[in-house]
Amino acid sequence: MEKISVIVPCYNEEEAIPLFYQEIKRVRGLMPDYAFEIILVDDGSKDKTVELMRDLAAQDEEIRYISFSRNFGKEAAMYAGLKNAVGDYVVIMDVDLQDPPALLPEMVRSIKEEGYDSVATRRVDRKGEPPIRSFFARRFYRLMNRISKTEMTDGARDYRLMSRQFVDSLMELCEYNRFSKGLFGWVGYKTKWIPYENTERVAGETKWSFWKLLKYSIDGIVAFSTAPLSIAMVMGFLFAFLAFLMVIFIVVRTAIFGDPVSGWPSTVCLILFVGGIQLICTGILGTYLSKTYLEVKQRPIYIAKETNIAKTEEKGKDKV
Ligand code: UDP
Ligand code: MG
C-alpha cells in the first residue's frame, strides 16, 4: 500500500490544531487505499501546541510529531518534516486550513494518473490580506522573476504534493538559507498548478509581520540571485565614468574661466551622495557575505527536542 506523508508546520497553533485534525481525518477517510502519516512539526511554540501533539500521537498511530528546541521558522519546520517523511507521496500544508486538505485526493490523482511529479497550489486572489502586503508581494515576484533564473509563481503557496523522487532531489539541496518557493522551482520536474481562492485562517492569527516578510524576501533574493552584486558593480562603473567626465569639465572650465572659490555646497552633496551609494554597495556585499558565513558554519537547520519518530528513522540531526 502506498503511503502519503502530510507535513504540518505549527507555531503557536493550539486553537487551529483540533480543527485541522478533524478535517485531515475526514479527508484521510476518503482515501482508504493509502497509508498515512501525519507529521506535526512544532516550531518552538510557547502555547499548548506540543501537549496537543503528544495527546494526538497517544491516541492515533498515524500521528508523528517533532518538537523544536526553539522557533527556527517555517522553512526549518518544513525541512524537518521532509527529512523525516517516509511516504511515497509527501504533502506540506498549513495547520490553519488556508491550504484546504480537501484538495488532496485531486492532487494525488494528478501525480498518479497524469504523470506529474509535483502538484502545487496558487492563490488566485489575495482576499483578506492587507493591501500593502499584497502590493509588495506582487512587486517581489515580478522582481524575482526578472533577476533570477529560477521561476517563482506569484501567489504560490507552500501547499504542495510531491513524489518521492521530487522530495529526494529537494533533500539534496541542503543549504542553510532555505527559501522553499525557490528550491521547488530549482529542482525542476513537471509541476501542475491548481488555482484556488484564498480563504481566511480558521483560528489564531498570522505569524508573519510585515518586517518578517521583508526579511524573508531579502533571504529569497540573496538565495536565488546574484543580480544585486552586479548592480553594485555597474553602479561603481557608472559613478567612476561620471567622475571622469566631471574632471574633464572642471579642467576645461578652469582653463577658460579661472577658478573662483565657489561650489562647495555641490561638493558636499556629491560626497554625501557617493558616500551613500558606497554604503549601499557595501551593505549588499555584506548581505551575501553574512549568508555565506552562516552557510559555511554548517549549523543544523533545526534541533529537535522531542519526537515520537523512532531514532533510526530520524535523520534530522544530520549536519548539512
Ligand atoms: N509557522 C511556523 N513557524 C513560524 C511561522 C509560521 O511553523 O515561525 C507555520 C504556522 O503555524 C502555519 C504556517 O507556518 O501553519 C503558515 O503561517 P501563517 O498562517 O501565520 O502564514 P500565512 O498563511 O499568513 O502566510
Ligand atoms: Mg495562514
Short mmCIF file of C-alpha atoms and ligand atoms in Angstrom, two decimals:
data_model
loop_
_atom_site.label_atom_id
_atom_site.label_comp_id
_atom_site.label_asym_id
_atom_site.label_seq_id
_atom_site.Cartn_x
_atom_site.Cartn_y
_atom_site.Cartn_z
CA MET A 1 0.00 0.00 0.00
CA GLU A 2 1.35 3.41 -0.92
CA LYS A 3 1.91 5.92 1.83
CA ILE A 4 1.17 9.63 1.97
CA SER A 5 3.13 11.81 4.39
CA VAL A 6 1.44 15.01 5.47
CA ILE A 7 3.80 17.63 6.89
CA VAL A 8 2.27 20.34 9.03
CA PRO A 9 4.39 23.15 10.47
CA CYS A 10 2.81 24.58 13.62
CA TYR A 11 3.82 27.63 15.60
CA ASN A 12 1.54 28.62 18.49
CA GLU A 13 -1.42 26.86 16.93
CA GLU A 14 -3.31 25.41 19.92
CA GLU A 15 -6.58 26.76 18.52
CA ALA A 16 -6.12 25.53 14.97
CA ILE A 17 -4.75 22.03 15.64
CA PRO A 18 -8.03 20.38 16.77
CA LEU A 19 -9.89 21.83 13.76
CA PHE A 20 -7.13 20.75 11.42
CA TYR A 21 -7.04 17.26 12.88
CA GLN A 22 -10.77 16.84 12.34
CA GLU A 23 -10.55 17.96 8.72
CA ILE A 24 -7.46 15.93 7.77
CA LYS A 25 -9.02 12.84 9.30
CA ARG A 26 -12.17 13.43 7.25
CA VAL A 27 -10.13 13.70 4.05
CA ARG A 28 -8.00 10.75 5.06
CA GLY A 29 -11.21 8.73 5.38
CA LEU A 30 -11.95 9.47 1.71
CA MET A 31 -8.69 7.81 0.72
CA PRO A 32 -8.78 4.34 2.27
CA ASP A 33 -6.39 2.90 -0.34
CA TYR A 34 -3.45 4.75 1.12
CA ALA A 35 -1.50 4.52 4.33
CA PHE A 36 -0.97 7.88 6.02
CA GLU A 37 1.47 9.50 8.35
CA ILE A 38 0.78 12.98 9.63
CA ILE A 39 3.95 14.73 10.76
CA LEU A 40 3.19 17.66 13.02
CA VAL A 41 6.22 19.88 13.47
CA ASP A 42 6.14 22.16 16.49
CA ASP A 43 8.35 25.13 15.71
CA GLY A 44 9.14 26.08 19.31
CA SER A 45 5.61 27.12 20.25
CA LYS A 46 5.03 28.84 23.54
CA ASP A 47 1.42 27.71 24.00
CA LYS A 48 -0.07 24.22 24.38
CA THR A 49 0.79 23.08 20.83
CA VAL A 50 3.20 20.34 21.94
CA GLU A 51 0.84 19.00 24.60
CA LEU A 52 -1.87 18.71 21.95
CA MET A 53 0.50 16.90 19.62
CA ARG A 54 1.53 14.49 22.36
CA ASP A 55 -2.13 13.71 23.13
CA LEU A 56 -2.99 13.17 19.48
CA ALA A 57 0.03 10.92 19.00
CA ALA A 58 -1.03 8.83 22.00
CA GLN A 59 -4.47 8.11 20.57
CA ASP A 60 -3.69 7.99 16.85
CA GLU A 61 -0.83 5.95 15.50
CA GLU A 62 -0.75 7.87 12.23
CA ILE A 63 0.40 10.96 14.08
CA ARG A 64 4.11 11.67 14.27
CA TYR A 65 5.44 14.81 15.86
CA ILE A 66 8.71 16.66 16.18
CA SER A 67 9.13 19.48 18.65
CA PHE A 68 11.94 22.02 18.17
CA SER A 69 14.04 23.41 20.98
CA ARG A 70 13.10 26.94 19.89
CA ASN A 71 11.45 28.79 17.00
CA PHE A 72 13.51 28.03 13.90
CA GLY A 73 11.00 29.35 11.34
CA LYS A 74 8.60 27.70 8.92
CA GLU A 75 11.37 26.81 6.46
CA ALA A 76 13.15 24.76 9.11
CA ALA A 77 9.86 23.12 10.11
CA MET A 78 9.18 22.09 6.51
CA TYR A 79 12.72 20.78 6.18
CA ALA A 80 12.38 18.68 9.35
CA GLY A 81 9.15 17.22 8.01
CA LEU A 82 10.62 16.40 4.60
CA LYS A 83 13.67 14.86 6.20
CA ASN A 84 11.58 12.55 8.34
CA ALA A 85 8.83 11.71 5.88
CA VAL A 86 8.92 8.15 4.58
CA GLY A 87 5.85 8.29 2.31
CA ASP A 88 5.72 7.68 -1.43
CA TYR A 89 3.95 11.00 -1.69
CA VAL A 90 4.68 13.92 0.55
CA VAL A 91 2.50 16.95 1.06
CA ILE A 92 3.16 20.12 3.03
CA MET A 93 0.20 22.07 4.37
CA ASP A 94 -0.52 24.82 6.88
CA VAL A 95 -2.41 23.97 10.02
CA ASP A 96 -4.79 26.94 9.72
CA LEU A 97 -6.80 25.28 6.92
CA GLN A 98 -5.81 28.02 4.47
CA ASP A 99 -4.42 25.12 2.46
CA PRO A 100 -7.62 23.08 2.09
CA PRO A 101 -6.89 19.38 2.78
CA ALA A 102 -9.94 18.62 0.61
CA LEU A 103 -7.78 19.19 -2.49
CA LEU A 104 -5.59 16.22 -1.57
CA PRO A 105 -7.41 13.43 -3.47
CA GLU A 106 -7.31 15.50 -6.65
CA MET A 107 -3.61 16.27 -6.14
CA VAL A 108 -2.71 12.61 -5.66
CA ARG A 109 -4.67 11.71 -8.76
CA SER A 110 -2.69 14.25 -10.82
CA ILE A 111 0.60 12.65 -9.87
CA LYS A 112 -0.59 9.09 -10.26
CA GLU A 113 -2.62 9.38 -13.42
CA GLU A 114 -1.46 12.47 -15.25
CA GLY A 115 2.25 11.85 -14.82
CA TYR A 116 3.19 14.96 -12.87
CA ASP A 117 5.98 14.87 -10.29
CA SER A 118 4.53 17.56 -8.12
CA VAL A 119 1.25 19.38 -7.69
CA ALA A 120 1.37 22.89 -6.33
CA THR A 121 -1.30 25.38 -5.40
CA ARG A 122 -1.63 29.00 -6.26
CA ARG A 123 -3.96 31.57 -4.82
CA VAL A 124 -5.85 33.45 -7.49
CA ASP A 125 -6.62 36.34 -5.18
CA ARG A 126 -5.25 37.79 -2.01
CA LYS A 127 -8.56 38.40 -0.31
CA GLY A 128 -8.33 39.16 3.38
CA GLU A 129 -4.75 40.32 3.13
CA PRO A 130 -3.70 43.91 3.90
CA PRO A 131 -3.42 45.80 0.56
CA ILE A 132 0.12 46.98 1.33
CA ARG A 133 1.21 43.40 1.83
CA SER A 134 -0.35 42.31 -1.47
CA PHE A 135 1.27 45.23 -3.27
CA PHE A 136 4.76 44.37 -2.04
CA ALA A 137 4.23 40.65 -2.58
CA ARG A 138 3.34 41.29 -6.24
CA ARG A 139 6.37 43.56 -6.69
CA PHE A 140 8.56 40.91 -5.10
CA TYR A 141 7.53 38.18 -7.53
CA ARG A 142 7.90 40.46 -10.51
CA LEU A 143 11.41 41.47 -9.39
CA MET A 144 12.40 37.92 -8.55
CA ASN A 145 11.41 36.61 -11.95
CA ARG A 146 13.42 39.33 -13.58
CA ILE A 147 16.64 38.87 -11.62
CA SER A 148 16.65 35.13 -11.05
CA LYS A 149 16.72 32.21 -13.44
CA THR A 150 14.62 30.14 -11.06
CA GLU A 151 10.97 30.60 -11.79
CA MET A 152 8.73 31.68 -8.95
CA THR A 153 4.98 31.89 -9.29
CA ASP A 154 3.04 34.78 -7.83
CA GLY A 155 0.56 33.60 -5.25
CA ALA A 156 2.25 30.21 -4.94
CA ARG A 157 1.66 28.61 -1.57
CA ASP A 158 3.90 26.12 0.14
CA TYR A 159 0.95 23.71 -0.13
CA ARG A 160 2.38 21.12 -2.47
CA LEU A 161 2.25 17.39 -3.06
CA MET A 162 5.48 15.79 -4.22
CA SER A 163 6.54 12.41 -5.47
CA ARG A 164 9.27 10.54 -3.59
CA GLN A 165 11.75 11.34 -6.36
CA PHE A 166 10.97 15.06 -6.12
CA VAL A 167 11.47 15.00 -2.34
CA ASP A 168 14.76 13.14 -2.64
CA SER A 169 16.02 15.76 -5.08
CA LEU A 170 14.86 18.51 -2.75
CA MET A 171 16.75 16.93 0.12
CA GLU A 172 19.95 17.06 -1.86
CA LEU A 173 19.78 20.82 -1.57
CA CYS A 174 20.94 21.05 1.99
CA GLU A 175 21.56 24.77 2.21
CA TYR A 176 21.06 26.60 5.47
CA ASN A 177 19.44 29.68 3.97
CA ARG A 178 16.30 27.94 2.73
CA PHE A 179 13.75 29.60 0.53
CA SER A 180 11.41 26.78 -0.44
CA LYS A 181 9.47 28.64 -3.12
CA GLY A 182 12.75 28.93 -4.99
CA LEU A 183 14.00 25.43 -4.14
CA PHE A 184 10.81 23.86 -5.52
CA GLY A 185 11.35 25.66 -8.80
CA TRP A 186 15.06 24.96 -8.87
CA VAL A 187 14.76 21.17 -8.77
CA GLY A 188 12.60 21.29 -11.90
CA TYR A 189 10.37 18.31 -12.80
CA LYS A 190 6.82 18.62 -14.07
CA THR A 191 4.57 20.62 -11.81
CA LYS A 192 0.85 21.04 -12.12
CA TRP A 193 -0.64 24.24 -10.69
CA ILE A 194 -4.02 24.19 -9.05
CA PRO A 195 -5.53 27.64 -8.55
CA TYR A 196 -7.88 28.23 -5.65
CA GLU A 197 -9.45 31.12 -3.83
CA ASN A 198 -7.83 32.46 -0.74
CA THR A 199 -9.57 31.54 2.48
CA GLU A 200 -9.06 33.11 5.86
CA ARG A 201 -7.43 31.28 8.71
CA VAL A 202 -9.84 29.21 10.85
CA ALA A 203 -8.34 30.22 14.17
CA GLY A 204 -5.42 32.08 15.65
CA GLU A 205 -3.60 34.76 13.72
CA THR A 206 -0.94 35.06 11.08
CA LYS A 207 2.64 34.67 12.28
CA TRP A 208 4.04 36.92 9.59
CA SER A 209 4.57 40.57 10.32
CA PHE A 210 5.46 42.95 7.54
CA TRP A 211 9.09 43.03 8.70
CA LYS A 212 9.33 39.27 8.91
CA LEU A 213 8.10 39.09 5.31
CA LEU A 214 10.53 41.78 4.18
CA LYS A 215 13.40 39.86 5.73
CA TYR A 216 12.14 36.65 4.14
CA SER A 217 12.01 38.28 0.71
CA ILE A 218 15.59 39.54 1.08
CA ASP A 219 16.59 35.97 2.01
CA GLY A 220 14.85 34.83 -1.16
CA ILE A 221 16.67 37.31 -3.36
CA VAL A 222 20.06 36.52 -1.85
CA ALA A 223 19.47 32.78 -2.16
CA PHE A 224 18.39 32.83 -5.78
CA SER A 225 20.02 35.78 -7.45
CA THR A 226 23.36 37.49 -7.56
CA ALA A 227 21.93 40.41 -9.54
CA PRO A 228 22.34 42.89 -6.65
CA LEU A 229 26.09 42.26 -6.71
CA SER A 230 26.21 43.02 -10.43
CA ILE A 231 24.07 46.11 -9.91
CA ALA A 232 26.57 47.30 -7.29
CA MET A 233 29.40 46.84 -9.75
CA VAL A 234 27.59 48.57 -12.60
CA MET A 235 26.84 51.44 -10.23
CA GLY A 236 30.55 51.67 -9.42
CA PHE A 237 31.48 51.89 -13.11
CA LEU A 238 28.78 54.46 -13.75
CA PHE A 239 29.98 56.74 -11.00
CA ALA A 240 33.62 56.37 -11.97
CA PHE A 241 32.69 57.33 -15.52
CA LEU A 242 30.64 60.29 -14.28
CA ALA A 243 33.55 61.46 -12.12
CA PHE A 244 35.84 61.21 -15.12
CA LEU A 245 33.53 63.40 -17.21
CA MET A 246 33.35 65.92 -14.39
CA VAL A 247 37.13 66.11 -14.07
CA ILE A 248 37.40 66.93 -17.76
CA PHE A 249 34.63 69.51 -17.43
CA ILE A 250 36.31 71.19 -14.44
CA VAL A 251 39.74 71.22 -16.04
CA VAL A 252 38.35 72.81 -19.20
CA ARG A 253 36.27 75.31 -17.24
CA THR A 254 39.21 76.32 -15.07
CA ALA A 255 41.37 76.77 -18.14
CA ILE A 256 38.78 79.09 -19.69
CA PHE A 257 37.25 80.94 -16.74
CA GLY A 258 39.87 80.55 -13.97
CA ASP A 259 38.96 79.16 -10.57
CA PRO A 260 36.76 81.35 -8.41
CA VAL A 261 36.14 79.79 -4.98
CA SER A 262 32.64 78.55 -5.29
CA GLY A 263 30.69 75.34 -5.49
CA TRP A 264 31.35 73.82 -2.09
CA PRO A 265 27.65 73.00 -1.48
CA SER A 266 27.62 70.91 -4.60
CA THR A 267 30.84 69.25 -3.48
CA VAL A 268 29.31 68.33 -0.13
CA CYS A 269 26.20 66.98 -1.85
CA LEU A 270 28.31 64.87 -4.14
CA ILE A 271 30.36 63.49 -1.27
CA LEU A 272 27.21 62.56 0.62
CA PHE A 273 25.60 61.02 -2.44
CA VAL A 274 28.57 58.96 -3.49
CA GLY A 275 29.22 58.03 0.15
CA GLY A 276 25.64 56.77 0.37
CA ILE A 277 25.99 54.69 -2.78
CA GLN A 278 29.20 53.20 -1.41
CA LEU A 279 27.49 52.25 1.83
CA ILE A 280 24.63 50.62 -0.06
CA CYS A 281 27.09 48.59 -2.12
CA THR A 282 29.00 47.57 0.99
CA GLY A 283 25.67 46.57 2.50
CA ILE A 284 24.85 44.38 -0.50
CA LEU A 285 28.26 42.74 -0.27
CA GLY A 286 27.79 42.31 3.47
CA THR A 287 24.44 40.59 3.00
CA TYR A 288 25.92 38.00 0.68
CA LEU A 289 28.93 37.59 2.93
CA SER A 290 26.80 37.03 6.02
CA LYS A 291 24.72 34.41 4.22
CA THR A 292 27.93 32.70 3.09
CA TYR A 293 29.21 32.86 6.67
CA LEU A 294 26.11 31.16 8.01
CA GLU A 295 26.31 28.56 5.26
CA VAL A 296 29.99 27.82 5.98
CA LYS A 297 29.35 27.31 9.68
CA GLN A 298 27.22 24.28 8.82
CA ARG A 299 24.92 24.61 11.76
CA PRO A 300 21.99 22.21 11.80
CA ILE A 301 18.83 23.67 10.30
CA TYR A 302 16.83 22.71 13.38
CA ILE A 303 17.24 20.97 16.71
CA ALA A 304 14.56 18.52 17.79
CA LYS A 305 13.89 18.45 21.49
CA GLU A 306 11.22 15.82 21.49
CA THR A 307 9.75 13.44 18.93
CA ASN A 308 7.87 10.16 18.66
CA ILE A 309 9.66 9.25 15.45
CA ALA A 310 11.98 6.34 16.15
CA LYS A 311 15.66 7.27 16.25
CA THR A 312 16.55 5.02 13.33
CA GLU A 313 14.01 6.87 11.25
CA GLU A 314 15.06 10.30 12.39
CA LYS A 315 17.81 11.74 10.31
CA GLY A 316 17.10 15.38 11.01
CA LYS A 317 20.07 15.98 13.25
CA ASP A 318 22.45 15.26 10.41
CA LYS A 319 24.79 18.10 9.80
CA VAL A 320 24.20 19.73 6.47
N1 UDP B 1 4.74 28.74 11.03
C1 UDP B 1 5.82 28.06 11.58
N2 UDP B 1 6.86 28.81 12.09
C2 UDP B 1 6.87 30.17 12.07
C3 UDP B 1 5.77 30.83 11.47
C4 UDP B 1 4.72 30.08 10.97
O1 UDP B 1 5.88 26.85 11.61
O2 UDP B 1 7.84 30.78 12.55
C5 UDP B 1 3.61 27.94 10.48
C6 UDP B 1 2.23 28.29 11.03
O3 UDP B 1 1.94 27.59 12.22
C7 UDP B 1 1.31 27.89 9.89
C8 UDP B 1 2.16 28.15 8.67
O4 UDP B 1 3.51 28.21 9.10
O5 UDP B 1 0.96 26.51 9.91
C9 UDP B 1 1.76 29.43 7.95
O6 UDP B 1 1.78 30.50 8.85
P1 UDP B 1 0.69 31.65 8.81
O7 UDP B 1 -0.68 31.08 8.64
O8 UDP B 1 0.93 32.52 10.00
O9 UDP B 1 1.11 32.41 7.48
P2 UDP B 1 0.16 33.00 6.35
O10 UDP B 1 -0.83 31.94 6.00
O11 UDP B 1 -0.47 34.20 6.94
O12 UDP B 1 1.09 33.31 5.21
MG MG B 2 -2.05 31.02 7.20
#
